[in-house]
């Protein structure tokens, strides 16, 4: 037997093509063993049959799978069509039951099917429910729906106060120093933009010099000057594609709000609270703005604070009434005269445990709420020591340290949250040391109170002085003590040390997420003597972080002050301001990066359809239609907490 083989030619160009063409007609016959040729032919035939067999089985399996799915959907459709024609109410009940019973099954199919088929299933689930489902994550969706159903329009002016890190910060310096020319960054956002990430990567030390504050004064370092961005652009997006307040702005706009009736109170969150007034006159400007829009509109103002922004608002209300230099001097009735409602969204009113590791060891991965890219930059290009040195210059961060001590957060053996904990140790055992070496300086575990003492011991003197002057973390024992504390700014960020303003007509809304695991306690280890940090989280531990109930950033227990206010007139709520508490269950969409319309995560809750609806109701004067909703055990926990009053 012979096999025919073509000669190879390696020339190029037109001549090569002609040569190849000629060569294709020339064949060389080479004899090969007949047995080898037969074996090769048999192997080729077997391979073809195997491929054909696999293709047939694969196609058969795919057809069967798709046929099953289509059959189920056709059954839904035919049943829907028949029942609709005979009994609409019965269909509503049955269709919802059927969809609920098979939804999980179809969701499992989505995981393994091609994207086009997954999309088809999702569309069918929505199309054949009892009512067409509106995508409430779409722009303006909630506002348009509320305007259509309730003829909702703008009423109370709205002032929105962002949380920590939410406001963009831009450079306004033109000097710099010999190693870092500040003029190259003039009016560029060094916090809250892709420019920030680029500068982190290409000029790390220059970025640190800009973003850090002067450690002694807590204000601008020599030759560098950063300021909070202004306007709605300061907080609607952290960076392109990562919204923060944008959904709320859109929905307010859909019911008639414009810059004459709403504003964002952007601030430099790096600064200690009173330093915001000393350097920027932030509170003075905010007070004047509220007074102006109140006068122009004839309506009291709705304040909406998120996270640290709620603390800033509480501080502001005490500042506005207080008398003294750098204080508001507005009088005891200023709040009741100008403020209709205070909306506390996921507020850190009693602090957040995550602030402790930030100030002890520069742990920022889950401490300061950032989007993934910003967090990647800080973790990738900066050591923990560099991050700690930077954070310690930011006087605003200690404001979020937990307040109320062991009364709220528990002692070494007991916390009201322990019912959620399957571990033998209490949540009150806040910092734990599992590996203690001979000669170690840190031998004892720490409660929240002990941890704050540890921060003070490990911090430089200038940070210790700033914390002592600006913040308190305990609680008043008597009503007389609370009234005395109202005279000094040290206590104004702690609602356990000073009461709400006397404002019988002001309405308070506490809205926060639940059912999202949240950091609550940590396992630490002491570093070697030559290390740059004294202690760090022990990531080699089997369980380095303990989680409790919350919104992913702020534990549920932080909101206990809202429940205390809601009990009625008391030393904590002297005016008997009405308090409405709404707990939102965290129910993120599986295929939505930001959780979708039912997310109650600490930042993503700002895009929640439910929260947006509540804000529109409050702003439009329909806040009294909001029903309280308590889904957690917090109200029972509050009964167990030994409040002194």
PDB file of C-alpha atoms in Angstrom, residues 2 57 98 139 157 207 239 242 254 293 306 325 337 344 358 382 385 411 436 458 535 538 589 606:
ATOM      1  CA  UNK A   2       1.193   3.555  -0.619  1.00  0.00           C
ATOM      2  CA  UNK A  57     -24.874  12.223  24.248  1.00  0.00           C
ATOM      3  CA  UNK A  98     -45.783  27.555  42.614  1.00  0.00           C
ATOM      4  CA  UNK A 139     -32.784  55.210  38.239  1.00  0.00           C
ATOM      5  CA  UNK A 157     -35.890  70.772  52.709  1.00  0.00           C
ATOM      6  CA  UNK A 207       0.028  60.781  48.482  1.00  0.00           C
ATOM      7  CA  UNK A 239     -15.582  56.896  42.274  1.00  0.00           C
ATOM      8  CA  UNK A 242     -19.559  53.084  42.792  1.00  0.00           C
ATOM      9  CA  UNK A 254     -38.232  62.409  40.939  1.00  0.00           C
ATOM     10  CA  UNK A 293     -33.658  77.220  53.577  1.00  0.00           C
ATOM     11  CA  UNK A 306     -25.535  57.938  57.382  1.00  0.00           C
ATOM     12  CA  UNK A 325     -16.438  80.380  71.560  1.00  0.00           C
ATOM     13  CA  UNK A 337     -37.637  75.621  65.752  1.00  0.00           C
ATOM     14  CA  UNK A 344     -30.424  58.121  61.430  1.00  0.00           C
ATOM     15  CA  UNK A 358      -7.753  50.506  63.074  1.00  0.00           C
ATOM     16  CA  UNK A 382       1.034  50.397  52.298  1.00  0.00           C
ATOM     17  CA  UNK A 385       2.632  50.592  60.145  1.00  0.00           C
ATOM     18  CA  UNK A 411     -17.524  42.471  80.516  1.00  0.00           C
ATOM     19  CA  UNK A 436       1.327  34.282  75.264  1.00  0.00           C
ATOM     20  CA  UNK A 458       0.010  52.728  72.512  1.00  0.00           C
ATOM     21  CA  UNK A 535       0.371  43.764  68.447  1.00  0.00           C
ATOM     22  CA  UNK A 538      -3.515  36.786  64.804  1.00  0.00           C
ATOM     23  CA  UNK A 589     -29.736  39.698  45.160  1.00  0.00           C
ATOM     24  CA  UNK A 606     -28.407  53.734  50.621  1.00  0.00           C
TER      25      UNK A 606
END
